[in-house]
Amino acid sequence: NLENAIDWILKEMEKDNLSNVHGEKVKVPVWIRGKESARLIKPFVKDLSILGLGGSIGTRRTGIRGEVIVVDSFEELDERKDEVKGKLVLYNAAFTNYGETVQYRYKGAQAAAKYGAIASLIRSVGPWSMNTPHTGVMAYTDTIPEIPHAALTMEDAMMLRRIHDRGDKIILELKMEAKTGADRYSRNVVAELPGSEFPEEIVVLGGHIDSWDVGQGAHDDAGGCLAAWHAVKLIKKLGLQPRRTLRVVMWTNEENGGRGNKAYRDTHMAELDNHVAAIESDAGVFKPQGFGFSGSAEAMDIVSEIGQLLNSIDADEITEGGRAADVAPLNDEGVPAISLKVDGSKYFWYHHTNADTFDKVDRDELNRCMAAMAIMAFVLADLNEPLPR
Amino acid sequence: NLENAIDWILKEMEKDNLSNVHGEKVKVPVWIRGKESARLIKPFVKDLSILGLGGSIGTRRTGIRGEVIVVDSFEELDERKDEVKGKLVLYNAAFTNYGETVQYRYKGAQAAAKYGAIASLIRSVGPWSMNTPHTGVMAYTDTIPEIPHAALTMEDAMMLRRIHDRGDKIILELKMEAKTGADRYSRNVVAELPGSEFPEEIVVLGGHIDSWDVGQGAHDDAGGCLAAWHAVKLIKKLGLQPRRTLRVVMWTNEENGGRGNKAYRDTHMAELDNHVAAIESDAGVFKPQGFGFSGSAEAMDIVSEIGQLLNSIDADEITEGGRAADVAPLNDEGVPAISLKVDGSKYFWYHHTNADTFDKVDRDELNRCMAAMAIMAFVLADLNEPLPR
């Protein structure tokens, strides 16, 4: 339970003697998966592993049974729009990169419903699979009917494409209890190590404390939260205190609405001019490679120079682009945004799956992520002049 | 369905104009998984992914609910035997190698039932997991009560160990419909390319045609069957005919009793003296490295020399030990046994799981396996003198 985890973290942060430890209330959407299942009925019977997509409506209690049309892309859907009515659309879109392929998860239901589909399915968004379904958020629009939207495994999606290409009729039964409830309160978690000289100037570092209801959210994003939190603990333990304040923030509801980062921005609007930088870790705690940066060229030079301090652990690569999900709204308000970059080769194996569990976290790699966060945040908070905008 | 697959293969082999294409009846055990589920009830509710183990009895229809005791080894079970009565035993045995760790799958139920356990669970046998349960065969003895035996995922087993170590009581509910039916007939598949000079002398090459009821049995062992079959097709297509007969054999029931290999041995006992060698591929069709060999030192020298022909594809390593499951009974009768050795780094990721699907087979690696099988089999069948025993 997210709120229990937040309670525990707040207690631990108090024990760590961090300052200004508190939760900041955020109203968040509530989506409950319930039971869900998919069964191939024709051309043979097979139970399929699925995960409903966050925000999807459910089916009626007895399920939806219908013929499946398989397409590989939105373009193929458009070409075959006359075949769609009354069917389930399966997007068997191969993974190219997350930003591109995730469009089938976000918009697949709208695009299929527009042509009269009764439900839509995606090939799970990832480069590789162990018969692993991946969940994640999806969206409806006001103008198109809402239809259930779920993810099959990559293997099953590819198999259905093969069956479809052979000309065999595919009948599938989908049952989902998914529903959206009334908004509830969650909290952003905040804790500080106050600055010695300019305590009103703030370097934010953090991750998001919510995760999907599958797996343990180990890489997405408990590891990122830990890296930020323990970076500050480590600085404190070493008896160091930078000139400016280090503020650990664990945003809530990143996965299912982004209400946490918007609430943080709104709550702290008055002090955003004093936010020197906001650093986020949300790409897993694999071997760190450096940081992405979104800010002025002048600031980029300074961040690159700080990056050099991470040369000994090969994490000194500073690249353009630091707008991770929870720091982007701050960046929109002028706050330089920084994101931890790590070896990404396995992130989308685990992302939003039941396999995102703690055994996947390498302690040494996690420690390196903490070190990278600690050094970047500490030096930014201890510069003679605040980082230029 | 296994028998449908065998029908299809026999037809295709006829189309390939192979000789003596036929199925040889084998009575095999029948084990049916049925529905199965496990739910953690305490300290929190969570549905666990499981696979019942082949040959296990089911639970009563309403399931078994009880406290779980977690041990890491048979030794720990023995030490804590007084705590076992009336509980479910979970073996959280870390993977060392297959031969060692699989003992918990084979004998876990016996060992737990001996101390009064009502069911037993294993950590799935594999080095790594994406929340992946692995099935496989298990055994009872006549003298110890039969209890249900199933595999949890590695992640869940490790999690339960952590909960157990914290001192929290674990309650789990296990439901399995598994049952053993009356023996049925299956078939070993046989096809030949007759020898030009000594047709009565035979080089066998093959794999096993059965697979577990999960996944598609792509690496275990459809790929091995394909490698043998298409090796002979390739030799035929090239217009080559060795002096001795090449016989493709696809043994049935390797996974769940080994009746196919025993039946082949018994049916062909009279001609086993004329079996020059038996080559098996049952380690997945990954990048081939060479062959293992079980036979005389003199024969080993010849096989090693043949192996050198595979130098150009880096598959020339000939090592001791060719007794794979289906050729071992022939080896017991004096037939030199050879097994294809491949890069084993991922085999036990997929082995006996829903992830053993065709997308995991690299066509180039499969082709190299076929090439290795073709060359080893052809040269053995075309030697001036039969391979010495």
Coordinates of C-alpha atoms in Angstrom, one line a residue, chain A residues 160-383:
Chain A
L160 CA -1.9 -14.0 -33.0
R161 CA -0.4 -12.1 -35.8
R162 CA 0.9 -15.4 -37.3
I163 CA -2.5 -17.0 -36.9
H164 CA -4.2 -13.9 -38.5
D165 CA -1.8 -14.0 -41.4
R166 CA -2.7 -17.7 -42.0
G167 CA -6.3 -16.5 -42.5
D168 CA -7.6 -18.3 -39.4
K169 CA -10.4 -16.6 -37.6
I170 CA -9.4 -15.5 -34.0
I171 CA -12.0 -15.4 -31.3
L172 CA -10.9 -14.1 -27.9
E173 CA -12.7 -13.6 -24.7
L174 CA -11.7 -10.6 -22.5
K175 CA -12.8 -10.1 -18.9
M176 CA -11.8 -7.1 -16.9
E177 CA -13.2 -5.8 -13.6
A178 CA -11.1 -2.6 -13.9
K179 CA -12.7 0.6 -12.7
T180 CA -11.9 4.2 -11.7
G181 CA -12.9 5.3 -8.3
A182 CA -13.3 8.6 -6.6
D183 CA -10.1 10.6 -6.2
R184 CA -8.2 10.0 -2.9
Y185 CA -5.5 11.8 -1.1
S186 CA -1.9 10.7 -1.4
R187 CA 1.2 12.7 -0.5
N188 CA 4.4 14.0 -1.9
V189 CA 7.2 13.2 0.5
V190 CA 9.6 16.0 1.4
A191 CA 12.7 16.1 3.6
E192 CA 15.6 18.5 3.8
L193 CA 19.2 19.0 4.8
P194 CA 19.2 22.8 5.3
G195 CA 21.8 25.0 3.7
S196 CA 24.4 26.6 5.9
E197 CA 24.5 29.9 4.0
F198 CA 21.5 30.3 1.7
P199 CA 18.9 28.0 3.2
E200 CA 16.2 29.5 1.1
E201 CA 17.9 28.4 -2.1
I202 CA 17.0 24.8 -2.9
V203 CA 18.4 21.9 -4.9
V204 CA 15.7 19.3 -5.3
L205 CA 16.6 15.7 -5.8
G206 CA 14.1 12.8 -6.0
G207 CA 12.1 10.2 -7.7
H208 CA 8.5 9.1 -7.7
I209 CA 7.1 7.1 -4.8
D210 CA 4.1 5.5 -6.5
S211 CA 4.5 2.4 -8.7
W212 CA 2.1 0.2 -10.6
D213 CA 0.2 -2.4 -8.7
V214 CA 2.3 -5.2 -10.3
G215 CA 5.8 -6.2 -9.2
Q216 CA 7.4 -4.2 -6.4
G217 CA 8.3 -1.0 -8.4
A218 CA 11.9 -1.7 -7.5
H219 CA 13.5 0.1 -10.5
D220 CA 10.4 2.2 -11.2
D221 CA 11.0 4.0 -9.0
A222 CA 11.8 2.9 -5.5
G223 CA 15.5 2.8 -6.5
G224 CA 15.3 6.4 -7.7
C225 CA 13.7 7.5 -4.4
L226 CA 16.4 5.6 -2.5
A227 CA 19.2 7.0 -4.5
A228 CA 18.0 10.6 -3.7
W229 CA 17.2 10.0 -0.1
H230 CA 20.3 8.0 0.7
A231 CA 22.5 10.5 -1.2
V232 CA 21.4 13.2 1.3
K233 CA 21.7 10.7 4.3
L234 CA 25.2 10.0 3.1
I235 CA 26.1 13.7 2.9
K236 CA 24.8 14.2 6.4
K237 CA 26.6 11.2 7.7
L238 CA 29.8 12.5 6.3
G239 CA 29.2 15.7 8.4
L240 CA 28.9 17.8 5.3
Q241 CA 26.5 20.7 4.9
P242 CA 26.3 22.5 1.6
R243 CA 25.6 26.3 1.4
R244 CA 22.1 25.7 0.0
T245 CA 19.3 23.4 1.0
L246 CA 19.1 19.9 -0.3
R247 CA 15.5 18.8 -0.6
V248 CA 14.5 15.2 -1.2
V249 CA 11.2 15.0 -2.9
M250 CA 9.3 11.8 -3.7
W251 CA 6.5 12.7 -6.0
T252 CA 3.3 10.7 -5.9
N253 CA 1.1 9.6 -8.8
E254 CA 3.7 9.8 -11.5
E255 CA 2.4 6.7 -13.1
N256 CA -1.3 7.4 -13.2
G257 CA -1.8 11.1 -13.8
G258 CA 1.3 13.1 -12.7
R259 CA -0.7 14.9 -10.1
G260 CA 2.2 14.8 -7.6
N261 CA 4.6 16.8 -9.8
K262 CA 1.9 19.4 -10.6
A263 CA 0.9 19.7 -7.0
Y264 CA 4.6 20.2 -6.0
R265 CA 4.9 22.9 -8.6
D266 CA 1.8 24.7 -7.5
T267 CA 2.4 24.4 -3.7
H268 CA 6.0 25.7 -4.1
M269 CA 5.3 28.2 -6.9
A270 CA 6.4 31.1 -4.7
E271 CA 9.8 29.6 -4.1
L272 CA 10.5 28.2 -7.5
D273 CA 12.7 31.2 -8.3
N274 CA 14.9 29.9 -5.5
H275 CA 15.0 26.4 -6.9
V276 CA 18.6 26.1 -8.2
A277 CA 18.0 22.8 -9.9
A278 CA 15.7 19.8 -9.8
I279 CA 17.4 16.3 -10.2
E280 CA 15.3 13.2 -10.9
S281 CA 16.2 9.5 -11.1
D282 CA 13.5 7.6 -12.9
A283 CA 15.3 5.3 -15.4
G284 CA 16.1 2.5 -13.0
V285 CA 19.1 2.2 -10.7
F286 CA 21.4 0.4 -13.1
K287 CA 25.0 1.4 -13.7
P288 CA 25.0 5.2 -13.8
Q289 CA 26.5 6.9 -16.9
G290 CA 25.9 10.5 -16.1
F291 CA 23.2 13.1 -16.3
G292 CA 20.9 14.8 -18.8
F293 CA 20.5 18.5 -18.4
S294 CA 17.9 21.0 -19.6
G295 CA 18.9 24.6 -18.9
S296 CA 21.1 27.4 -20.3
A297 CA 24.3 26.8 -22.1
E298 CA 26.2 28.5 -19.3
A299 CA 24.6 26.2 -16.7
M300 CA 25.3 23.2 -18.9
D301 CA 29.0 24.0 -18.8
I302 CA 29.0 24.1 -15.0
V303 CA 27.0 20.8 -14.7
S304 CA 29.4 19.2 -17.2
E305 CA 32.3 20.3 -15.0
I306 CA 30.6 18.8 -11.9
G307 CA 30.0 15.7 -14.0
Q308 CA 33.8 15.2 -14.3
L309 CA 33.9 14.4 -10.6
L310 CA 32.1 11.2 -11.5
N311 CA 34.9 10.1 -13.9
S312 CA 36.2 7.5 -11.5
I313 CA 32.9 5.6 -11.6
D314 CA 32.4 6.2 -15.4
A315 CA 29.4 8.3 -14.8
D316 CA 30.7 11.6 -16.1
E317 CA 28.7 11.8 -19.4
I318 CA 26.6 15.0 -19.4
T319 CA 24.1 15.2 -22.3
E320 CA 21.3 17.5 -23.4
G321 CA 17.8 16.6 -22.0
G322 CA 17.1 16.5 -18.3
R323 CA 13.3 16.7 -18.5
A324 CA 12.2 13.6 -16.7
A325 CA 8.5 13.4 -15.9
D326 CA 8.5 14.9 -12.4
V327 CA 10.9 17.7 -13.0
A328 CA 9.5 18.8 -16.4
P329 CA 6.8 21.0 -14.8
L330 CA 9.5 22.8 -12.8
N331 CA 11.6 23.1 -15.9
D332 CA 8.6 24.8 -17.5
E333 CA 8.8 27.4 -14.8
G334 CA 12.5 28.0 -15.4
V335 CA 14.1 25.6 -13.0
P336 CA 17.1 23.8 -14.6
A337 CA 16.2 20.1 -14.8
I338 CA 18.6 17.2 -14.5
S339 CA 18.0 13.5 -14.8
L340 CA 20.2 10.6 -13.9
K341 CA 21.2 8.5 -16.9
V342 CA 21.9 4.9 -16.5
D343 CA 22.6 1.8 -18.5
G344 CA 19.2 1.4 -20.1
S345 CA 19.6 -2.1 -21.7
K346 CA 17.3 -3.8 -19.2
Y347 CA 15.0 -1.1 -17.9
F348 CA 12.2 -1.9 -20.4
W349 CA 12.5 -5.6 -19.6
Y350 CA 11.1 -4.9 -16.1
H351 CA 9.2 -1.7 -16.6
H352 CA 5.6 -2.0 -15.4
T353 CA 5.8 -5.7 -15.0
N354 CA 5.6 -8.3 -12.2
A355 CA 9.3 -8.7 -12.7
D356 CA 10.3 -5.3 -11.4
T357 CA 11.3 -6.7 -8.0
F358 CA 14.2 -6.0 -5.6
D359 CA 16.2 -9.0 -6.7
K360 CA 16.7 -7.1 -10.0
V361 CA 18.6 -4.3 -8.2
D362 CA 22.3 -4.7 -8.0
R363 CA 23.5 -3.2 -4.8
D364 CA 26.8 -1.9 -6.2
E365 CA 25.0 -0.2 -9.1
L366 CA 22.4 1.3 -6.7
N367 CA 25.3 2.6 -4.6
R368 CA 26.9 4.2 -7.6
C369 CA 23.6 5.9 -8.4
M370 CA 23.5 7.2 -4.9
A371 CA 27.0 8.5 -5.2
A372 CA 26.2 10.2 -8.5
M373 CA 23.1 11.9 -7.1
A374 CA 25.1 12.9 -3.9
I375 CA 27.9 14.5 -5.8
M376 CA 25.8 16.3 -8.4
A377 CA 23.4 17.6 -5.7
F378 CA 26.0 18.5 -3.2
V379 CA 28.2 20.5 -5.6
L380 CA 25.2 22.3 -7.1
A381 CA 24.1 23.3 -3.6
D382 CA 27.6 24.4 -2.6
L383 CA 28.6 26.5 -5.6

